[in-house]
CSV table of C-alpha atoms in Angstrom, one decimal:
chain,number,residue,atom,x,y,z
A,1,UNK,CA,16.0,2.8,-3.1
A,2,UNK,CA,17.8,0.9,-0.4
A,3,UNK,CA,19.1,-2.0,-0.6
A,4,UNK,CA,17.2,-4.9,1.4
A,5,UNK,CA,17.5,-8.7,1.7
A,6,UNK,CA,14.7,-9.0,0.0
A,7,UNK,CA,15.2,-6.6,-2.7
A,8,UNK,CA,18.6,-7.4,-3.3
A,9,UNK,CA,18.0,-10.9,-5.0
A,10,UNK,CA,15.8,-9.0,-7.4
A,11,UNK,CA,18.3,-7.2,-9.1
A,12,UNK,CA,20.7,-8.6,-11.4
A,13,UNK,CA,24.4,-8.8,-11.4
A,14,UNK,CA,24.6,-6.3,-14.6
A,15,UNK,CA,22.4,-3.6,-12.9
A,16,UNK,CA,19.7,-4.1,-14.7
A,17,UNK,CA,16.2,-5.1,-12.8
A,18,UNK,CA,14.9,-8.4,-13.1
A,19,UNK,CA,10.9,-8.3,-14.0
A,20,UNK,CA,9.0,-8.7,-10.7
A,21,UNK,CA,7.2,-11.2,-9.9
A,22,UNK,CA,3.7,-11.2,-7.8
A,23,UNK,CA,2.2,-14.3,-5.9
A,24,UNK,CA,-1.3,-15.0,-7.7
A,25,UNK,CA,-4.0,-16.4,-5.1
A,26,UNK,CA,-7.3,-18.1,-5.4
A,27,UNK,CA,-10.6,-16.7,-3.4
A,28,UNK,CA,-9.4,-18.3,-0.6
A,29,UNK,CA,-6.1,-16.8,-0.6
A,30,UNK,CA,-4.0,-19.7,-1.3
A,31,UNK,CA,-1.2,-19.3,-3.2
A,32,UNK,CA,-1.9,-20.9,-6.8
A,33,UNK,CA,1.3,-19.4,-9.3
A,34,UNK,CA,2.8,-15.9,-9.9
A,35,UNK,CA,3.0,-13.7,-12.8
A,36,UNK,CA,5.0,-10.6,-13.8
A,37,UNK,CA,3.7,-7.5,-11.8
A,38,UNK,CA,2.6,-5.6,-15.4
A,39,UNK,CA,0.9,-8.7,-16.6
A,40,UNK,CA,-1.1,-9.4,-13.2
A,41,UNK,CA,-2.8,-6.0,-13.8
A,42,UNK,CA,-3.6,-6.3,-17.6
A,43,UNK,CA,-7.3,-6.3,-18.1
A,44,UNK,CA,-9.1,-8.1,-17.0
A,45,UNK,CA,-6.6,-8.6,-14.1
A,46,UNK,CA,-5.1,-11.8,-12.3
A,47,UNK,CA,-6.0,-12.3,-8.6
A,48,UNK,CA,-3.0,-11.6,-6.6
A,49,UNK,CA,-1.5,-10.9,-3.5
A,50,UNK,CA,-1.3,-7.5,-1.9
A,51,UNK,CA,-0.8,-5.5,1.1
A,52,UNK,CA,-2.2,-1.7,2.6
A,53,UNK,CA,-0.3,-0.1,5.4
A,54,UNK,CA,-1.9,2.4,7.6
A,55,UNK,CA,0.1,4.4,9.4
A,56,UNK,CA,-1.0,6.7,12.4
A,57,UNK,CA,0.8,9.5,14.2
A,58,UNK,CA,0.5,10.3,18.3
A,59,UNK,CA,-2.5,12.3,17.4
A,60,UNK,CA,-4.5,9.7,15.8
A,61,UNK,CA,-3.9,11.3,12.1
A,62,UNK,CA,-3.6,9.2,9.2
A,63,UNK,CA,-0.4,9.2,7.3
A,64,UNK,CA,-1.2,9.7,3.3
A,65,UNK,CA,1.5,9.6,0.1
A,66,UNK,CA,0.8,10.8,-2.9
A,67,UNK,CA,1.9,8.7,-5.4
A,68,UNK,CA,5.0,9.3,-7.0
A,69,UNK,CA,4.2,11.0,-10.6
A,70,UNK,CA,6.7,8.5,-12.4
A,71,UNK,CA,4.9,5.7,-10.7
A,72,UNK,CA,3.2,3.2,-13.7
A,73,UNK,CA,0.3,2.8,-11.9
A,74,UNK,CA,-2.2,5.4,-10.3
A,75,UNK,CA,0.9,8.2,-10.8
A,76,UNK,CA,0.0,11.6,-8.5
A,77,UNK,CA,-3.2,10.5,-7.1
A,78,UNK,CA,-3.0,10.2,-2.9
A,79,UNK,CA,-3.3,6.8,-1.1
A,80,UNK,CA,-3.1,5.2,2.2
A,81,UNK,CA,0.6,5.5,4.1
A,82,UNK,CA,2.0,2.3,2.1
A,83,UNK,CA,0.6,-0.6,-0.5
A,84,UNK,CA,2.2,-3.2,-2.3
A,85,UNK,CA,2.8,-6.2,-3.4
A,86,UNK,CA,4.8,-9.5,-1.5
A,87,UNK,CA,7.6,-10.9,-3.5
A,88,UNK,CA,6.7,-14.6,-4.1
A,89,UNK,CA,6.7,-16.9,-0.5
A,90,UNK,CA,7.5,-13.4,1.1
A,91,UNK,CA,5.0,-12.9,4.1
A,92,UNK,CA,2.5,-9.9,3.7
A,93,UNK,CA,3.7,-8.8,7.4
A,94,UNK,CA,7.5,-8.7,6.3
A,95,UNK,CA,6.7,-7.3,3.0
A,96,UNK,CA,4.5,-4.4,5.0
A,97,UNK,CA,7.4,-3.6,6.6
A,98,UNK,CA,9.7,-3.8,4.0
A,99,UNK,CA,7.8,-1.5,1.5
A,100,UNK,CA,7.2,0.8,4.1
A,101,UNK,CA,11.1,1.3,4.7
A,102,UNK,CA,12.1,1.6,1.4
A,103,UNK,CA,9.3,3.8,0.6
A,104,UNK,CA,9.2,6.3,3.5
A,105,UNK,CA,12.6,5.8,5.1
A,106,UNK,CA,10.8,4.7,8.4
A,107,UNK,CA,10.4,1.2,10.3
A,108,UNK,CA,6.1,1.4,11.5
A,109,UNK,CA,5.8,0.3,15.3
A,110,UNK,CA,2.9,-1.6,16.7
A,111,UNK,CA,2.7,-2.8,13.1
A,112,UNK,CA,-0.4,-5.4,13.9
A,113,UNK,CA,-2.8,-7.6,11.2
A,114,UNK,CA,-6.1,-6.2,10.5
A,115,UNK,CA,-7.7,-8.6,8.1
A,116,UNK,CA,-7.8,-9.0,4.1
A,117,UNK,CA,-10.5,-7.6,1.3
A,118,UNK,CA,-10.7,-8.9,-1.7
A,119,UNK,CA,-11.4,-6.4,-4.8
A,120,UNK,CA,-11.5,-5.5,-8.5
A,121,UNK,CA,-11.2,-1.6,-9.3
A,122,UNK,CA,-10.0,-0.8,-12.8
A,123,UNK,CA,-8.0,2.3,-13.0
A,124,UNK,CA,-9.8,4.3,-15.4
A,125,UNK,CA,-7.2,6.9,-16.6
A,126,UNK,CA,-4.1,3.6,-17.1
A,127,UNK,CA,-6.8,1.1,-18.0
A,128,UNK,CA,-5.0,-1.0,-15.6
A,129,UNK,CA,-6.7,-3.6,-13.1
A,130,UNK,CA,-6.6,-4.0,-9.3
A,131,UNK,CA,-7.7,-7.5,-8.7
A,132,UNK,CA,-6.6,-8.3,-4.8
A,133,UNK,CA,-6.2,-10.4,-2.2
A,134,UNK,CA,-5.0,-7.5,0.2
A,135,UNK,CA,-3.4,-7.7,3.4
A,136,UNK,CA,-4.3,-5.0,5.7
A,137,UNK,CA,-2.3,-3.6,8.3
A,138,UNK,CA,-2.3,-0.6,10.9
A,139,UNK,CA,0.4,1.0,12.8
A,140,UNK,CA,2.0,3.8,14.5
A,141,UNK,CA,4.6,6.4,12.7
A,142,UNK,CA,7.0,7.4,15.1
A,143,UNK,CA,9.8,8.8,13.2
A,144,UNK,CA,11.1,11.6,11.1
A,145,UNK,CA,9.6,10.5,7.1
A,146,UNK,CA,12.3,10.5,4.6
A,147,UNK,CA,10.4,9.8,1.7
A,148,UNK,CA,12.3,8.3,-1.5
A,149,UNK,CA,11.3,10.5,-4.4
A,150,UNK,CA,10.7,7.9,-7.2
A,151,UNK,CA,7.8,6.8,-4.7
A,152,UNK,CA,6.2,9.4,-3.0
A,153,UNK,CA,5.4,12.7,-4.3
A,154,UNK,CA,4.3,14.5,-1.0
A,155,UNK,CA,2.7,13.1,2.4
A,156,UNK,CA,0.4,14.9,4.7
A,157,UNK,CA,-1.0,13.1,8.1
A,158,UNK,CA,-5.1,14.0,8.5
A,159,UNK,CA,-7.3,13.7,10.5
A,160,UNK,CA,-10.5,11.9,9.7
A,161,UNK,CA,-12.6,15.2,9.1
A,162,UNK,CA,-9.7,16.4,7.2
A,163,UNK,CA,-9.6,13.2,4.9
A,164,UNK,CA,-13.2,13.3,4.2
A,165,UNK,CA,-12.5,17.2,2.8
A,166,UNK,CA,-9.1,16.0,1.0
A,167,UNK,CA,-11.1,13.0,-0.9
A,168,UNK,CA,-13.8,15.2,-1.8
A,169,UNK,CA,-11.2,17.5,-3.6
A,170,UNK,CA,-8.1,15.7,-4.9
A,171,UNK,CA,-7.6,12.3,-6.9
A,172,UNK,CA,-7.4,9.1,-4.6
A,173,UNK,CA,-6.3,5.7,-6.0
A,174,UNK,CA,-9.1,3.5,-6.8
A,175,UNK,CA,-8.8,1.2,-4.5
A,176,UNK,CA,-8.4,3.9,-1.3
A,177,UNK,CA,-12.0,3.4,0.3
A,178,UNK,CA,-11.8,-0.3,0.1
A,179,UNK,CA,-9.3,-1.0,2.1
A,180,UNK,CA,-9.5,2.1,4.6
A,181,UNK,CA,-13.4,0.8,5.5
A,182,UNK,CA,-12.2,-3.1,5.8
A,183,UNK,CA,-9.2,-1.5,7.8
A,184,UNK,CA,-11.4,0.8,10.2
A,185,UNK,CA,-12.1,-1.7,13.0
A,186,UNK,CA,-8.3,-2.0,13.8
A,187,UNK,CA,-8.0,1.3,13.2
A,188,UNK,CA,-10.4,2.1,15.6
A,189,UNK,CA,-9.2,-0.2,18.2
A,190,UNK,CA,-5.4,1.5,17.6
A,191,UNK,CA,-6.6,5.5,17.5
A,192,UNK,CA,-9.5,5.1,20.3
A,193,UNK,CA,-12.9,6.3,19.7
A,194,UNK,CA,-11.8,10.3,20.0
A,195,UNK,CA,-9.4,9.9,16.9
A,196,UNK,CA,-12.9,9.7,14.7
A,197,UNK,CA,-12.4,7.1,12.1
């Protein structure tokens, strides 16, 4: 993974990584404490802070990942082009970007805000819980991916008719459909009304 400012105070001086921590949030959003990331999503979950990245190509496709299958949470199931979580009194825009980097090797341009969604989707196969304050943001992908491995299993950019055939067939994280329908205004606005989403 590389190396960033932000992930770099993370890591302790033996090698070994420190637990991370997550922001926790009220309803409002306000920051009221943190907790480890494993903990947070113990049944029956702590609100925290999160963030979804959707990425777009020239041709208005969607970039998707597959999760990773080593991944703790949601392992092999596809997802949106980047999600995760600020480190505390990180911004979401900063961690966006950040996570996108160190996930897909590429820096998103025209990375803009498009709102927040609150949700709770347990993870039926971990038994793990989803309880967010998400941070939604859309984008453009204009550079070659290279994916880091531990991450992301595969990626595939699709269009909108071929996302509705993809989510009919494979596994999709739980929370997928959340955040792509609160994201679809800005999405909109970014493709144009041709794209289809």
């Amino acid at each position: 993974m590389p190396t960033t400012p932000a992930t770099a105070t993370h890591s302790s001086s033996n090698g070994t990584a420190e637990a991370i921590m997550l922001e926790l949030v009220d309803e409002n959003g306000t920051t009221i404490g943190t907790a480890e990331k494993l903990a947070a999503h113990q049944a029956p979950g702590q609100l925290h802070r999160a963030f979804s990245v959707f990425l777009f190509d020239e041709h208005g496709r969607l970039l998707l990942q597959r999760r990773a299958l080593g991944k703790y949470h949601s392992p092999g199931v596809w997802s949106n082009t980047c999600c995760g979580h600020p480190y505390p009194g990180e911004a979401p825009f900063a961690a966006a970007a950040r996570r996108t980097y160190e996930e897909l090797g590429i820096a998103p341009s025209l990375l803009a805000e498009a709102g927040t969604v609150r949700y709770n989707h347990p993870d039926p196969a971990s038994g793990l819980v989803e309880q967010e304050f998400n941070h939604l943001f859309v984008g453009m992908a204009q550079e070659e991916l290279k994916p880091d491995p531990e991450e992301v299993g595969e990626t595939a950019f699709v269009t909108a008719a071929e996302l509705a055939e993809r989510h009919a067939q494979a596994p999709f994280s739980a929370w997928f459909m959340t955040v792509l329908d609160a994201a679809r205004p800005a999405i909109r606005e970014l493709t144009g009304p041709s794209a289809g989403w």
